[in-house]
């Protein structure tokens, strides 16, 4: 008999759905029944991506997929963080309440807990009203959450305006051991220093402290040694990572795009620690000029590469140019639209990770001891880069030129520097070992996860 029925609710974005699905698989392993709630648009994408593996049945017993409307009119609105965040606050709580009523009317077991994204905290109030206990899960770094919880104080101190803009251009550090970075790179800002999702996103951020108080526990996908300073500052945030669905890395994690199964077979044919893996997550967009510089930089590097290029990664690129490039590098590199990144990063052939530094990617790279070449796009990715380059020292960062372009020569140079730096490789192995200790036996993340399971079992 299941320990209890848990409703799992991520923010509607791939970088949030993935760790929530990994957490769901782990909770199922501990005897819980999970109803995993996506928006209708993302529910459809997940089901479509799962079709080759047998649809929803591929998730295995214990995870039921459900959906709620997001209140948005079209896919363009779903790419607008302001509209998505506004929908999370205004529309989704009511739809979630209706879903709970529908499940109870259909005879499903009563929902005992809501495990929800901190960004979905407006839904916490609905859960409490329905007598459902609330646990918050944070999908980014604990440092990112710490900064967001301190947003009202940063406004009071005059570091940022009440709209989220940097008031002073200075380096900011919340506590010793945490990354120091410019005020123009706060986690709610894009690559130009402009607050994303204005005004809804920063308004929600300033309410995090109040809304998070409705949750009985906050857990995050991190580990003690990765964020020592942050966990000293916020000892009540429990790190339970790095998360993965299963040790064999075979269980589906809610991808919006089908995985290209050629990746691992291609990697099998490459020498150990030879491949440059390049992936920029689910949201980064490159203009054609930057795309071409990146492509030619990989060609100049002359090393085997695996490059993930989503269908919407760039617009306006010459098809003839891309076809010619593919032909030139056919013996060296492979381009795919999506892949099982955890399987790729765990492969012996991968030498370094050219990454946007999303937190999932960061934890996956750390857990496998892969050195980074950081190329952040927006939001918390600059904070994650600061961890990688300045705190952990497990990678380097690209440097754009005066036009904001990372040139092919810069990419080639930095790839060679990362691959040739013995200290970076040593530090990457040290953090890999630390992360593995945390999730084994009496490791700190393992103990925290047991605490979490015990609470959910009450």
Coordinates of C-alpha atoms in Angstrom, one line a residue:
X1 CA 0.0 0.0 0.0
X2 CA 1.3 3.5 -0.9
X3 CA 2.5 5.7 1.9
X4 CA 0.5 8.6 0.7
X5 CA -0.7 10.5 -2.4
X6 CA 1.6 13.5 -3.3
X7 CA 0.8 16.2 -5.8
X8 CA 4.0 17.4 -7.6
X9 CA 3.9 20.8 -9.2
X10 CA 6.9 22.3 -11.1
X11 CA 7.2 25.7 -12.6
X12 CA 6.3 25.3 -16.3
X13 CA 9.8 25.1 -17.8
X14 CA 12.1 22.2 -18.8
X15 CA 14.7 23.1 -16.3
X16 CA 12.2 22.7 -13.5
X17 CA 10.2 19.7 -14.8
X18 CA 13.3 17.6 -15.1
X19 CA 14.5 17.7 -11.4
X20 CA 10.9 17.4 -10.2
X21 CA 10.5 14.3 -12.3
X22 CA 13.7 12.9 -10.8
X23 CA 12.5 13.7 -7.3
X24 CA 9.2 12.0 -8.2
X25 CA 10.9 8.8 -9.2
X26 CA 12.8 8.8 -6.0
X27 CA 9.6 9.2 -4.0
X28 CA 7.9 6.4 -5.8
X29 CA 10.9 4.2 -4.9
X30 CA 10.1 5.0 -1.2
X31 CA 6.4 3.9 -1.6
X32 CA 4.6 7.2 -2.4
X33 CA 1.9 7.6 -5.1
X34 CA 2.6 10.7 -7.3
X35 CA 0.4 12.8 -9.4
X36 CA 2.7 15.0 -11.5
X37 CA 1.1 18.2 -12.8
X38 CA 2.2 20.0 -15.9
X39 CA 0.5 22.7 -17.8
X40 CA -1.6 21.4 -20.6
X41 CA 0.9 22.6 -23.2
X42 CA 3.8 20.9 -21.5
X43 CA 1.8 17.8 -20.7
X44 CA 1.3 17.3 -24.4
X45 CA 5.0 17.8 -25.2
X46 CA 6.0 15.3 -22.5
X47 CA 3.5 12.6 -23.7
X48 CA 4.7 13.2 -27.3
X49 CA 8.4 12.8 -26.3
X50 CA 7.5 9.6 -24.4
X51 CA 5.7 7.9 -27.3
X52 CA 8.8 6.0 -28.7
X53 CA 9.3 4.5 -25.2
X54 CA 5.7 3.6 -24.7
X55 CA 4.0 6.8 -23.7
X56 CA 3.0 7.5 -20.1
X57 CA 3.5 3.8 -19.2
X58 CA 7.2 4.4 -19.7
X59 CA 7.3 6.4 -16.5
X60 CA 6.5 3.2 -14.6
X61 CA 4.0 2.5 -11.8
X62 CA 3.5 5.2 -9.2
X63 CA 3.6 8.4 -11.3
X64 CA 0.3 9.6 -12.8
X65 CA 0.5 12.5 -15.3
X66 CA -2.1 15.3 -15.0
X67 CA -2.5 18.7 -16.4
X68 CA -4.0 22.1 -15.7
X69 CA -4.6 25.1 -18.0
X70 CA -2.0 27.9 -17.8
X71 CA -4.5 30.6 -18.8
X72 CA -2.3 31.7 -21.7
X73 CA -3.5 32.1 -25.3
X74 CA -0.6 30.8 -27.4
X75 CA 3.0 29.5 -27.5
X76 CA 4.4 33.0 -27.9
X77 CA 2.9 33.9 -24.6
X78 CA 4.5 30.8 -23.1
X79 CA 7.9 32.2 -24.1
X80 CA 7.2 35.4 -22.2
X81 CA 8.4 35.0 -18.6
X82 CA 6.2 37.9 -17.4
X83 CA 3.1 36.3 -18.8
X84 CA 4.0 32.8 -17.5
X85 CA 4.8 34.1 -14.0
X86 CA 1.6 36.1 -14.0
X87 CA -0.3 33.0 -14.9
X88 CA 1.4 31.1 -12.1
X89 CA 0.0 33.7 -9.7
X90 CA -3.4 34.5 -11.1
X91 CA -4.7 31.5 -13.1
X92 CA -3.0 28.3 -11.9
X93 CA -4.0 28.2 -8.2
X94 CA -7.7 28.0 -9.2
X95 CA -7.1 25.3 -11.8
X96 CA -5.1 23.3 -9.3
X97 CA -7.9 23.5 -6.8
X98 CA -10.3 22.2 -9.5
X99 CA -7.9 19.4 -10.3
X100 CA -7.9 18.2 -6.7
X101 CA -11.7 18.2 -6.6
X102 CA -11.8 16.2 -9.8
X103 CA -9.4 13.6 -8.5
X104 CA -11.4 13.2 -5.3
X105 CA -14.6 12.9 -7.2
X106 CA -13.0 10.2 -9.3
X107 CA -12.1 8.2 -6.2
X108 CA -8.4 8.9 -6.2
X109 CA -6.7 8.8 -2.8
X110 CA -6.8 12.0 -0.9
X111 CA -3.8 14.3 -1.6
X112 CA -1.8 14.5 1.6
X113 CA 1.1 16.7 0.4
X114 CA 1.8 19.3 -2.3
X115 CA 5.5 19.2 -3.3
X116 CA 5.7 22.4 -5.4
X117 CA 8.2 24.7 -6.9
X118 CA 9.0 27.8 -4.8
X119 CA 8.1 29.8 -7.9
X120 CA 4.7 28.3 -7.8
X121 CA 4.2 29.5 -4.2
X122 CA 0.9 31.3 -4.9
X123 CA -0.5 27.7 -5.1
X124 CA 0.7 27.1 -1.5
X125 CA -2.3 29.1 -0.2
X126 CA -4.8 26.9 -2.2
X127 CA -3.2 23.7 -0.8
X128 CA -3.4 25.0 2.8
X129 CA -7.0 25.9 2.3
X130 CA -7.8 22.4 1.2
X131 CA -6.0 20.8 4.2
X132 CA -3.0 19.7 2.1
X133 CA 0.4 20.0 3.7
X134 CA 3.1 21.9 1.7
X135 CA 6.7 21.1 0.9
X136 CA 8.7 23.4 -1.3
X137 CA 11.4 22.2 -3.7
X138 CA 13.9 24.7 -5.2
X139 CA 15.3 23.6 -8.6
X140 CA 18.2 26.2 -8.8
X141 CA 21.1 26.7 -6.5
X142 CA 20.5 27.4 -2.8
X143 CA 22.5 30.6 -3.3
X144 CA 20.0 31.8 -5.9
X145 CA 17.1 31.2 -3.4
X146 CA 19.0 33.0 -0.7
X147 CA 19.5 36.0 -2.8
X148 CA 15.8 36.0 -3.8
X149 CA 14.7 35.7 -0.2
X150 CA 16.8 38.7 0.5
X151 CA 15.4 40.8 -2.4
X152 CA 13.4 43.1 -0.1
X153 CA 16.5 43.8 2.0
X154 CA 18.5 44.5 -1.2
X155 CA 15.9 47.1 -2.2
X156 CA 16.1 48.7 1.3
X157 CA 19.9 48.9 1.1
X158 CA 19.6 50.6 -2.3
X159 CA 21.4 47.9 -4.2
X160 CA 18.4 47.3 -6.5
X161 CA 15.3 49.3 -7.2
X162 CA 11.8 48.1 -6.3
X163 CA 11.6 47.0 -10.0
X164 CA 14.7 44.8 -9.7
X165 CA 17.1 47.0 -11.6
X166 CA 20.7 47.5 -10.3
X167 CA 20.9 50.9 -8.6
X168 CA 24.7 50.7 -8.2
X169 CA 27.2 48.8 -10.3
X170 CA 29.2 47.0 -7.7
X171 CA 30.2 43.5 -6.7
X172 CA 27.8 41.8 -4.3
X173 CA 28.2 38.9 -1.9
X174 CA 25.5 37.8 0.5
X175 CA 27.8 35.9 2.9
X176 CA 31.3 34.5 3.0
X177 CA 31.8 31.4 0.9
X178 CA 29.0 32.4 -1.5
X179 CA 29.8 33.7 -5.0
X180 CA 30.6 37.4 -5.4
X181 CA 29.2 38.8 -8.6
X182 CA 28.0 42.2 -10.1
X183 CA 24.6 43.7 -9.1
X184 CA 23.9 43.7 -12.8
X185 CA 23.9 39.9 -12.8
X186 CA 21.2 39.3 -10.2
X187 CA 19.4 36.0 -10.7
X188 CA 16.2 37.7 -12.0
X189 CA 18.1 39.5 -14.8
X190 CA 18.8 38.7 -18.4
X191 CA 22.2 38.9 -20.1
X192 CA 22.0 42.7 -20.5
X193 CA 21.2 43.4 -16.8
X194 CA 17.5 43.9 -17.5
X195 CA 15.0 42.2 -15.1
X196 CA 13.3 39.4 -16.9
X197 CA 9.5 38.9 -16.8
X198 CA 8.8 42.5 -15.8
X199 CA 6.9 43.3 -13.7
X200 CA 5.5 40.0 -12.6
X201 CA 8.7 38.1 -11.9
X202 CA 10.3 40.6 -9.5
X203 CA 7.0 41.2 -7.7
X204 CA 6.8 37.4 -7.1
X205 CA 10.4 37.3 -5.9
X206 CA 9.8 40.0 -3.3
X207 CA 7.0 37.8 -1.9
X208 CA 9.1 34.6 -1.7
X209 CA 9.8 35.0 2.0
X210 CA 6.1 35.4 2.9
X211 CA 4.8 32.7 0.6
X212 CA 7.6 30.2 1.5
X213 CA 6.6 30.4 5.1
X214 CA 3.5 28.4 4.2
X215 CA 5.8 25.4 3.4
X216 CA 6.8 23.1 6.2
X217 CA 10.1 22.3 4.6
X218 CA 12.3 23.6 1.7
X219 CA 14.5 21.1 -0.1
X220 CA 16.9 21.8 -3.0
X221 CA 18.9 20.0 -5.7
X222 CA 22.3 20.7 -4.2
X223 CA 24.8 19.2 -1.7
X224 CA 26.6 20.5 1.4
X225 CA 30.2 20.9 0.0
X226 CA 29.0 22.7 -3.1
X227 CA 27.4 25.6 -1.2
X228 CA 29.0 25.7 2.2
X229 CA 28.5 29.4 2.8
X230 CA 24.8 29.3 1.7
X231 CA 23.9 26.4 4.0
X232 CA 25.5 28.2 6.9
X233 CA 23.4 31.2 6.2
X234 CA 20.2 29.1 5.7
X235 CA 20.6 25.9 7.6
X236 CA 16.8 25.1 7.2
X237 CA 17.2 24.7 3.4
X238 CA 17.9 20.9 3.0
X239 CA 20.1 19.8 0.1
X240 CA 19.1 16.4 -1.2
X241 CA 21.2 16.4 -4.4
X242 CA 22.6 15.9 -6.9
X243 CA 19.3 14.3 -8.0
X244 CA 18.9 11.6 -10.5
X245 CA 16.0 9.4 -11.3
X246 CA 17.8 6.1 -11.1
X247 CA 21.4 4.9 -11.0
X248 CA 21.1 3.4 -14.5
X249 CA 19.9 6.7 -15.9
X250 CA 17.1 5.0 -17.8
X251 CA 13.9 6.4 -16.4
X252 CA 12.2 9.2 -18.3
X253 CA 12.5 12.7 -16.7
X254 CA 9.8 14.6 -18.6
X255 CA 11.7 15.9 -21.6
X256 CA 9.7 18.2 -23.9
X257 CA 11.6 16.9 -27.0
X258 CA 12.4 13.3 -28.0
X259 CA 15.9 12.1 -27.2
X260 CA 18.2 11.3 -30.2
X261 CA 19.3 7.8 -29.4
X262 CA 22.4 8.1 -31.7
X263 CA 24.3 10.1 -29.0
X264 CA 25.5 7.3 -26.7
X265 CA 26.3 4.9 -29.6
X266 CA 28.4 7.7 -31.2
X267 CA 30.1 8.4 -27.9
X268 CA 30.9 4.7 -27.6
X269 CA 33.1 5.0 -30.7
X270 CA 35.1 7.9 -29.4
X271 CA 38.4 7.7 -27.3
X272 CA 38.2 8.4 -23.5
X273 CA 38.0 12.0 -22.5
X274 CA 38.1 13.3 -26.1
X275 CA 34.6 14.8 -26.8
X276 CA 33.5 18.4 -26.3
X277 CA 29.9 18.3 -25.3
X278 CA 27.9 21.5 -26.2
X279 CA 24.4 22.2 -24.9
X280 CA 22.6 25.4 -23.9
X281 CA 19.5 24.0 -22.2
X282 CA 15.9 24.6 -23.3
X283 CA 15.6 28.4 -23.5
X284 CA 18.8 30.0 -24.9
X285 CA 18.5 31.6 -28.3
X286 CA 21.5 32.4 -30.6
X287 CA 21.3 34.8 -33.5
X288 CA 22.8 33.5 -36.8
X289 CA 26.1 35.4 -36.4
X290 CA 26.8 33.9 -33.0
X291 CA 25.6 30.5 -34.1
X292 CA 28.1 30.5 -37.0
X293 CA 31.0 31.6 -34.7
X294 CA 30.2 28.8 -32.3
X295 CA 30.0 26.2 -35.1
X296 CA 33.3 27.4 -36.7
X297 CA 34.9 27.5 -33.3
X298 CA 34.1 23.8 -32.8
X299 CA 35.5 23.1 -36.2
X300 CA 38.7 25.1 -35.5
X301 CA 39.2 23.2 -32.2
X302 CA 39.5 20.0 -34.3
X303 CA 38.2 17.7 -31.5
X304 CA 35.2 15.4 -31.6
X305 CA 32.1 17.2 -30.5
X306 CA 28.5 16.5 -29.6
X307 CA 26.3 19.6 -30.1
X308 CA 22.7 19.8 -29.0
X309 CA 20.8 22.2 -31.3
X310 CA 17.1 22.6 -30.5
X311 CA 14.7 23.3 -33.4
X312 CA 14.2 26.8 -32.0
X313 CA 17.8 27.5 -31.0
X314 CA 18.4 30.0 -33.8
X315 CA 16.2 31.7 -36.4
X316 CA 17.2 33.1 -39.8
X317 CA 20.3 30.8 -40.3
X318 CA 21.1 29.9 -43.9
X319 CA 20.1 26.3 -44.5
X320 CA 22.7 26.1 -47.2
X321 CA 25.4 27.3 -44.8
X322 CA 24.3 24.7 -42.1
X323 CA 24.2 21.9 -44.7
X324 CA 27.7 22.8 -45.8
X325 CA 29.0 22.9 -42.2
X326 CA 27.4 19.5 -41.4
X327 CA 29.2 18.1 -44.4
X328 CA 32.6 19.6 -43.4
X329 CA 32.4 18.2 -39.8
X330 CA 30.7 14.9 -40.6
X331 CA 33.8 12.9 -39.6
X332 CA 34.4 14.8 -36.4
X333 CA 31.1 16.0 -34.8
X334 CA 27.5 15.1 -34.4
X335 CA 24.6 17.5 -34.1
X336 CA 21.3 16.4 -32.4
X337 CA 18.1 18.2 -31.4
X338 CA 18.0 16.7 -27.9
X339 CA 19.6 14.0 -25.8
X340 CA 19.7 12.2 -22.5
X341 CA 22.2 14.7 -20.9
X342 CA 22.8 12.6 -17.8
X343 CA 23.8 9.6 -19.9
X344 CA 26.0 11.8 -22.1
X345 CA 27.8 13.5 -19.1
X346 CA 28.3 10.1 -17.5
X347 CA 30.0 8.7 -20.6
X348 CA 33.8 8.0 -20.4
X349 CA 34.3 9.8 -23.8
X350 CA 33.2 13.3 -22.6
X351 CA 36.2 15.6 -21.9
X352 CA 34.5 19.0 -21.2
X353 CA 31.0 20.6 -21.2
X354 CA 30.4 23.9 -23.0
X355 CA 27.3 24.9 -21.1
X356 CA 24.8 27.7 -20.4
X357 CA 25.3 26.8 -16.7
X358 CA 21.7 26.0 -15.8
X359 CA 21.6 24.4 -12.4
X360 CA 20.6 21.0 -13.6
X361 CA 23.4 21.0 -16.1
X362 CA 25.8 22.3 -13.4
X363 CA 24.9 19.5 -11.0
X364 CA 25.0 16.9 -13.7
X365 CA 28.5 18.0 -14.8
X366 CA 29.7 18.2 -11.2
X367 CA 28.4 14.7 -10.4
X368 CA 30.4 13.3 -13.3
X369 CA 33.6 15.2 -12.8
X370 CA 33.4 17.0 -16.1
X371 CA 35.2 20.4 -16.5
X372 CA 33.1 23.3 -17.7
X373 CA 33.5 26.0 -20.3
X374 CA 30.8 28.5 -19.1
X375 CA 28.6 30.4 -21.5
X376 CA 25.6 31.7 -19.5
X377 CA 22.5 33.1 -21.1
X378 CA 20.4 34.7 -18.4
X379 CA 19.1 34.7 -14.8
X380 CA 20.8 32.4 -12.3
X381 CA 23.2 31.0 -14.9
X382 CA 25.6 33.9 -14.2
X383 CA 25.6 32.9 -10.5
X384 CA 26.2 29.3 -11.4
X385 CA 29.1 30.4 -13.6
X386 CA 30.6 32.3 -10.5
X387 CA 30.4 29.0 -8.5
X388 CA 32.2 27.1 -11.3
X389 CA 34.9 29.6 -12.1
X390 CA 35.5 31.4 -8.8
X391 CA 34.4 29.1 -5.9
X392 CA 34.8 25.5 -7.1
X393 CA 37.4 26.4 -9.9
X394 CA 36.2 23.5 -12.0
X395 CA 36.0 25.5 -15.3
X396 CA 36.5 28.7 -17.2
X397 CA 34.2 31.2 -18.9
X398 CA 34.1 32.5 -22.5
X399 CA 34.7 36.2 -23.0
X400 CA 32.5 38.0 -25.5
X401 CA 34.1 40.7 -27.7
X402 CA 33.1 44.4 -27.8
X403 CA 30.1 43.5 -29.9
X404 CA 29.0 40.9 -27.4
X405 CA 30.0 38.0 -29.7
X406 CA 32.0 35.0 -28.6
X407 CA 34.3 34.5 -31.6
X408 CA 35.4 31.2 -33.0
X409 CA 39.0 32.0 -32.0
X410 CA 37.9 32.6 -28.4
X411 CA 36.0 29.4 -28.3
X412 CA 38.9 27.4 -29.7
X413 CA 41.3 29.0 -27.3
X414 CA 39.2 28.4 -24.2
X415 CA 38.4 24.8 -25.1
X416 CA 42.1 24.1 -25.4
X417 CA 42.8 25.9 -22.1
X418 CA 40.1 23.9 -20.2
X419 CA 41.2 20.6 -21.6
X420 CA 44.9 21.4 -20.9
X421 CA 44.4 22.6 -17.3
X422 CA 45.3 19.8 -14.8
X423 CA 44.2 21.8 -11.8
X424 CA 40.7 22.2 -13.2
X425 CA 40.5 18.5 -13.9
X426 CA 41.7 17.7 -10.4
X427 CA 39.2 20.0 -8.8
X428 CA 36.4 18.5 -11.0
X429 CA 37.3 15.1 -9.7
X430 CA 37.4 16.4 -6.1
X431 CA 33.8 17.8 -6.4
X432 CA 32.6 14.6 -8.2
X433 CA 33.9 12.5 -5.2
X434 CA 32.2 14.9 -2.7
X435 CA 28.9 14.8 -4.5
X436 CA 29.0 11.0 -4.6
X437 CA 29.7 10.8 -0.9
X438 CA 26.7 13.0 -0.2
X439 CA 24.2 10.7 -1.9
X440 CA 25.6 7.4 -0.6
X441 CA 24.9 5.7 2.7
X442 CA 25.3 8.1 5.6
X443 CA 26.1 11.1 3.3
X444 CA 24.5 14.4 4.1
X445 CA 22.1 14.5 1.1
X446 CA 21.1 11.0 1.8
X447 CA 20.3 11.8 5.5
X448 CA 18.4 14.9 4.4
X449 CA 16.4 12.9 1.9
X450 CA 15.5 10.4 4.6
X451 CA 14.3 13.3 6.8
X452 CA 12.2 14.5 3.9
X453 CA 10.6 11.1 3.3
X454 CA 9.9 10.7 7.0
X455 CA 8.1 14.1 7.1
X456 CA 6.0 13.1 4.0
X457 CA 5.1 9.9 5.6
X458 CA 3.5 11.5 8.7

